[in-house]
PDB file of C-alpha atoms in Angstrom:
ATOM      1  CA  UNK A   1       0.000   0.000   0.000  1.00 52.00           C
ATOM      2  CA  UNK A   2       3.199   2.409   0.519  1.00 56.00           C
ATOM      3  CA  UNK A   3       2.875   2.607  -3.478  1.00 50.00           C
ATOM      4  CA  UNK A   4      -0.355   4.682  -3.216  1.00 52.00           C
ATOM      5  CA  UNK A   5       0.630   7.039  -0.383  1.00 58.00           C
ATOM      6  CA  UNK A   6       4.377   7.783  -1.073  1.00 60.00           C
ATOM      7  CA  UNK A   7       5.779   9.879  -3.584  1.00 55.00           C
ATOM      8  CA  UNK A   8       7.242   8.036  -6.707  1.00 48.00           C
ATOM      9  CA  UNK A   9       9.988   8.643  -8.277  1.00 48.00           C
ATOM     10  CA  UNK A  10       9.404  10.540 -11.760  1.00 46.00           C
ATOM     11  CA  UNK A  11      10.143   8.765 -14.821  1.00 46.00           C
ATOM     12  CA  UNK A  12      12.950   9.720 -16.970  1.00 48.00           C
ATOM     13  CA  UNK A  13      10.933  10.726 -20.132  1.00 49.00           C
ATOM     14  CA  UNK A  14      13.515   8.652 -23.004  1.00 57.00           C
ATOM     15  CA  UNK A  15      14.973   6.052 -21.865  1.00 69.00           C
ATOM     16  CA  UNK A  16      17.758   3.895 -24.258  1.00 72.00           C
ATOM     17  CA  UNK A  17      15.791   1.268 -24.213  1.00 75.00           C
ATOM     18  CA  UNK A  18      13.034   2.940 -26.060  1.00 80.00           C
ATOM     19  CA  UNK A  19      14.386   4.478 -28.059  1.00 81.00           C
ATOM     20  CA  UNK A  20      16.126   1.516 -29.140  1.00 83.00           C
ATOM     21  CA  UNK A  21      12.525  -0.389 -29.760  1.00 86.00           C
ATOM     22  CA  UNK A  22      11.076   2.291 -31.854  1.00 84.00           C
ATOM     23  CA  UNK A  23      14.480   2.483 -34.448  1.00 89.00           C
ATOM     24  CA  UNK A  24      13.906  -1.446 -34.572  1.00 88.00           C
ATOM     25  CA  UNK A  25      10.583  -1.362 -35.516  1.00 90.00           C
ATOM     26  CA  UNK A  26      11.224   1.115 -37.801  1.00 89.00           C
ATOM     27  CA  UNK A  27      14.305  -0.243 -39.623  1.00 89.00           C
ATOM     28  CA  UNK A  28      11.754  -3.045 -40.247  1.00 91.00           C
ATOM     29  CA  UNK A  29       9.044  -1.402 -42.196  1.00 93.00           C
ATOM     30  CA  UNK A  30      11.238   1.882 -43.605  1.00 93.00           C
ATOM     31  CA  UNK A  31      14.163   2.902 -45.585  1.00 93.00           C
ATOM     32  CA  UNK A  32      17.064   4.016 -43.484  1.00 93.00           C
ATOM     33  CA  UNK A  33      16.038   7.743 -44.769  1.00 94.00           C
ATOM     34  CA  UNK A  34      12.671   7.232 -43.825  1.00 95.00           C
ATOM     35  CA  UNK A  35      13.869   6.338 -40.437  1.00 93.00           C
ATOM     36  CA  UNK A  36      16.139   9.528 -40.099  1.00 94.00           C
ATOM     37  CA  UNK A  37      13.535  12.118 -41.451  1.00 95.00           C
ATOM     38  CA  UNK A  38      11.293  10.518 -38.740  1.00 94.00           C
ATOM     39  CA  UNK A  39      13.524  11.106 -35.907  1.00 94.00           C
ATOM     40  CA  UNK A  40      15.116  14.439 -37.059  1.00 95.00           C
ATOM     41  CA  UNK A  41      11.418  16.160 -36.926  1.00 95.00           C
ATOM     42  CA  UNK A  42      11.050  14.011 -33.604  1.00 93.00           C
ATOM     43  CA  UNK A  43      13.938  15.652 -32.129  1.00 93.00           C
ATOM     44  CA  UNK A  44      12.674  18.651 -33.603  1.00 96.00           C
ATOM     45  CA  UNK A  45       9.143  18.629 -32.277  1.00 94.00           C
ATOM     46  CA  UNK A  46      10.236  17.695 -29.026  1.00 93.00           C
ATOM     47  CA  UNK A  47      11.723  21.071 -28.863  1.00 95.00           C
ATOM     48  CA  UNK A  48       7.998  22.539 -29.064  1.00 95.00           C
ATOM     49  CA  UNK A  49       7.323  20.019 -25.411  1.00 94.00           C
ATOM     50  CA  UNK A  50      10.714  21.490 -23.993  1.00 94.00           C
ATOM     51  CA  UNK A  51      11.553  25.127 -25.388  1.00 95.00           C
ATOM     52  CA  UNK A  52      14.175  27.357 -24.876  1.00 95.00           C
ATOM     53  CA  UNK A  53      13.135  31.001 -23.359  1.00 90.00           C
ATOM     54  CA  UNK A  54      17.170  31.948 -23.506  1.00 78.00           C
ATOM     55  CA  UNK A  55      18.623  34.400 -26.131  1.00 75.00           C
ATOM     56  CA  UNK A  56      21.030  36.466 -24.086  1.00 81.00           C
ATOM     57  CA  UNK A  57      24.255  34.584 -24.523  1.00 87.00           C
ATOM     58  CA  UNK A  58      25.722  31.326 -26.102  1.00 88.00           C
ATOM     59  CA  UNK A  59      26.726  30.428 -22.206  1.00 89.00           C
ATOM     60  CA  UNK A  60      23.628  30.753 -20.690  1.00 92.00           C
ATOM     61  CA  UNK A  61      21.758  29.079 -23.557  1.00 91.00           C
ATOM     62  CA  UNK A  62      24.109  26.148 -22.948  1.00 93.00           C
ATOM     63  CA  UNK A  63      23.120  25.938 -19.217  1.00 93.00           C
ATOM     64  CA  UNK A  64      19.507  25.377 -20.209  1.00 94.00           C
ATOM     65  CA  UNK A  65      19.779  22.571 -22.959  1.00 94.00           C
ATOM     66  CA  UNK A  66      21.809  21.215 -20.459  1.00 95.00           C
ATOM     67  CA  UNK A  67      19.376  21.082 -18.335  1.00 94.00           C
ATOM     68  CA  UNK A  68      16.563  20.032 -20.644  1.00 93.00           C
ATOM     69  CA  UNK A  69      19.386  17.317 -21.946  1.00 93.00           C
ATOM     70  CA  UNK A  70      18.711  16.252 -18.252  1.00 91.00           C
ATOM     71  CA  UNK A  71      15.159  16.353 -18.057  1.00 88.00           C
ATOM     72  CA  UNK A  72      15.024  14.332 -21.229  1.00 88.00           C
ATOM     73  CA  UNK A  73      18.012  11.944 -20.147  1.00 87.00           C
ATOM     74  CA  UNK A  74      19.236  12.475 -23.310  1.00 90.00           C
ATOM     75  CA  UNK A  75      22.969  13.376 -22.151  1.00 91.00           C
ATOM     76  CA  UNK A  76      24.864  16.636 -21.904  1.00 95.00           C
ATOM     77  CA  UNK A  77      26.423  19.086 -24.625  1.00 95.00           C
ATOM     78  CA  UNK A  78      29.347  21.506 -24.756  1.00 95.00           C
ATOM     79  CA  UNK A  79      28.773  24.299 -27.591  1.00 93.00           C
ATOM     80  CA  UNK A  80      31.877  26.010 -29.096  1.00 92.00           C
ATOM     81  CA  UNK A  81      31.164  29.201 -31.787  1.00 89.00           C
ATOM     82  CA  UNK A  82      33.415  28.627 -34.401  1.00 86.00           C
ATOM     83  CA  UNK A  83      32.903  31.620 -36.496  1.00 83.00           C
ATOM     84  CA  UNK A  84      30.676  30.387 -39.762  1.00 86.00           C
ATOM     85  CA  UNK A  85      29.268  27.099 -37.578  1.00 91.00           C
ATOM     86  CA  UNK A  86      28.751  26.022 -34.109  1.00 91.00           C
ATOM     87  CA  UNK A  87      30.763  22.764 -33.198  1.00 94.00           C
ATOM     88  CA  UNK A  88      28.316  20.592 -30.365  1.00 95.00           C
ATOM     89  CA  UNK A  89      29.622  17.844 -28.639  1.00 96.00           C
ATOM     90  CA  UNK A  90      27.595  15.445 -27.296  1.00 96.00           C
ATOM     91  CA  UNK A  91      28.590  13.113 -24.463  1.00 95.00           C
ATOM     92  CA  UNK A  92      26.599  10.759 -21.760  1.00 92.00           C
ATOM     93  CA  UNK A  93      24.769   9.373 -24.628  1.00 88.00           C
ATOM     94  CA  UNK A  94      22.439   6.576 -23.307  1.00 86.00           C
ATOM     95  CA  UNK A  95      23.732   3.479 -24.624  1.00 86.00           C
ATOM     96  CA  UNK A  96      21.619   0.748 -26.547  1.00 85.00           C
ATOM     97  CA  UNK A  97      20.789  -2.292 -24.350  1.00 84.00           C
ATOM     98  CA  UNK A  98      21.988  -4.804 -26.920  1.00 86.00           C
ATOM     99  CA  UNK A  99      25.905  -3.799 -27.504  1.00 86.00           C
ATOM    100  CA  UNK A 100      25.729  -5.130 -31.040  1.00 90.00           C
ATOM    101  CA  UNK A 101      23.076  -2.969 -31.925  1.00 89.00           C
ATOM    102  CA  UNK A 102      24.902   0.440 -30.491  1.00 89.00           C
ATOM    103  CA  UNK A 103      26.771   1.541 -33.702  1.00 90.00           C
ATOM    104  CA  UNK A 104      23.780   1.730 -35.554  1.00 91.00           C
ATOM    105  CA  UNK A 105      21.638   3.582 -32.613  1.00 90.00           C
ATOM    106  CA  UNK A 106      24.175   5.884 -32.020  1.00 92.00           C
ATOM    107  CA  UNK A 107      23.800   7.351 -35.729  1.00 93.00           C
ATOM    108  CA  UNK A 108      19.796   7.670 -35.601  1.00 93.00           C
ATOM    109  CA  UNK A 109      20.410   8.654 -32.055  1.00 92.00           C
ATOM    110  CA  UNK A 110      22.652  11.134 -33.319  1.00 94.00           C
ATOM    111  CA  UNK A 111      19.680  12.267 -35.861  1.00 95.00           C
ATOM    112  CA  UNK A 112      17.224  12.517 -33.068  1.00 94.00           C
ATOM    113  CA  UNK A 113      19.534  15.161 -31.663  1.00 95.00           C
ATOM    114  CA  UNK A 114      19.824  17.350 -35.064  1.00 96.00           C
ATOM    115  CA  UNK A 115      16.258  17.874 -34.791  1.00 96.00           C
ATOM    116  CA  UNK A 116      16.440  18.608 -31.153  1.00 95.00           C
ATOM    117  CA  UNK A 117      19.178  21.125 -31.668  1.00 96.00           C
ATOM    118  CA  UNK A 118      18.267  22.741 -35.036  1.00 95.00           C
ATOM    119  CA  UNK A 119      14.708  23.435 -33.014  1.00 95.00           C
ATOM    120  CA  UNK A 120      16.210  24.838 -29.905  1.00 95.00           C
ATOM    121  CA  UNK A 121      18.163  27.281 -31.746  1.00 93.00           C
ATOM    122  CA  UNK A 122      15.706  28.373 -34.135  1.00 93.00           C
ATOM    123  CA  UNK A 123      13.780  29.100 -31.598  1.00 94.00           C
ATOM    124  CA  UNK A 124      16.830  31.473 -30.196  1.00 91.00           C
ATOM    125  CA  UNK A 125      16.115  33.595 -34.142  1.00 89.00           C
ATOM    126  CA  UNK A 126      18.733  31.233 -35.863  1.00 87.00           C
ATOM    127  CA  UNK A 127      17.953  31.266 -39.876  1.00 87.00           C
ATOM    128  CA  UNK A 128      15.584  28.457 -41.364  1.00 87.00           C
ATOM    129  CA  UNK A 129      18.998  28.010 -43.421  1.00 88.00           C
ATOM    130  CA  UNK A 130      20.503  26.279 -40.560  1.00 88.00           C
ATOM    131  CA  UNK A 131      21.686  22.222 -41.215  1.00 91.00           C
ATOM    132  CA  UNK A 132      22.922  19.706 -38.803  1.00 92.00           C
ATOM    133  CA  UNK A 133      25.313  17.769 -39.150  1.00 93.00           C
ATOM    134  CA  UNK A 134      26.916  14.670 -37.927  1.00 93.00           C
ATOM    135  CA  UNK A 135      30.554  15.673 -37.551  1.00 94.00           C
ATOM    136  CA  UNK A 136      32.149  12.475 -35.206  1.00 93.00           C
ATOM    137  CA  UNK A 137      30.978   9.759 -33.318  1.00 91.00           C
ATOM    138  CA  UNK A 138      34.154   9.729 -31.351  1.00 90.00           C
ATOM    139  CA  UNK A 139      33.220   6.720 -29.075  1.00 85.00           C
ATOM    140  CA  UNK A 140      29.600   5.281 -27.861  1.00 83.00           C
ATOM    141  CA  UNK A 141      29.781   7.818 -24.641  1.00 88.00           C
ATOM    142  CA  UNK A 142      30.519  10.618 -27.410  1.00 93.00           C
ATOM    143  CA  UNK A 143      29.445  12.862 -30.608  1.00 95.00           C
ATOM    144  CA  UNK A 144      30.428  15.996 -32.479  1.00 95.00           C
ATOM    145  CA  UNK A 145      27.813  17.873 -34.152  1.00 95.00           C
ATOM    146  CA  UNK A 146      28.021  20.578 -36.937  1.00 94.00           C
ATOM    147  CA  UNK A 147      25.206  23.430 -37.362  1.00 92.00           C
ATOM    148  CA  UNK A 148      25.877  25.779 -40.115  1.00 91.00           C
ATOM    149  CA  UNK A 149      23.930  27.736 -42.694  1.00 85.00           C
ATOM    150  CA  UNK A 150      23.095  25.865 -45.872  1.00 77.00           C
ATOM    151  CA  UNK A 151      25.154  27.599 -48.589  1.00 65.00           C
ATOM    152  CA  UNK A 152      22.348  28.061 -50.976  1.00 52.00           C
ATOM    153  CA  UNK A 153      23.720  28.539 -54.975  1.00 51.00           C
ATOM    154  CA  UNK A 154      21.423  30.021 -57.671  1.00 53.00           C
ATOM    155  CA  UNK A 155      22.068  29.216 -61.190  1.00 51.00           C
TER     156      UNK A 155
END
């Protein structure tokens, strides 16, 4: 009876494994590219659940994606300006419960968090323009990240 009259703890709201069952399923009835189109406006929709209010200053909008990288369980991020992109690297990634499966969730976990960024900072005024990218994947714990403008060419 304890169950119904003491607090519980609060669920973290992605958990590996999870994630790990939805890429399955969906490796089994779409293309890879449907798969990472999926999770890249995931990532990005999420960001609509969990905004960012901060536009002050590259530090403090670090702080609070950290913090909603926390909420989520989805890690933690270090964001460097390097003058025509931003370099993000991702680390604490939750790792996929089956080890033989964990190269291949890393890279659509790796999409999930393009969306996730590209939303947070449009939603600072960053350009429609802006890509993400998929720089490293320096070891399972650890991921670089590239957002730049899209160089656009006319003909």
């Amino acid at each position: 009876m304890s169950y119904f009259t003491e607090p519980q703890k609060t669920p973290q709201l992605l958990s590996a494994s999870v994630l790990e069952v939805f890429i399955r399923m969906m490796l089994s009835n779409a293309s890879p590219s449907e798969v990472e189109d999926f999770l890249y406006e995931a990532g990005f929709n999420l960001t609509s659940l969990f905004p960012v209010k901060t536009k002050d200053s590259m530090a403090q909008l670090q702080l609070e994606i950290n913090g909603l990288l926390s909420e989520l369980n989805l890690g933690s991020a270090s964001v460097v300006d390097s003058k025509d992109r931003l370099l993000i690297t991702h680390r604490q990634i939750p790792k996929a419960a089956d080890p033989k499966f964990q190269d291949v969730y890393i890279h659509y976990f790796s999409t999930l968090l393009c969306g996730l960024y590209n939303g947070w900072f449009r939603q600072t005024g960053a350009p429609a323009s802006l890509m993400c990218r998929i720089s490293a994947i320096r070891t399972p714990d650890e991921i670089v990240l590239t957002l730049r403008n899209r160089v656009v060419t006319r003909k």
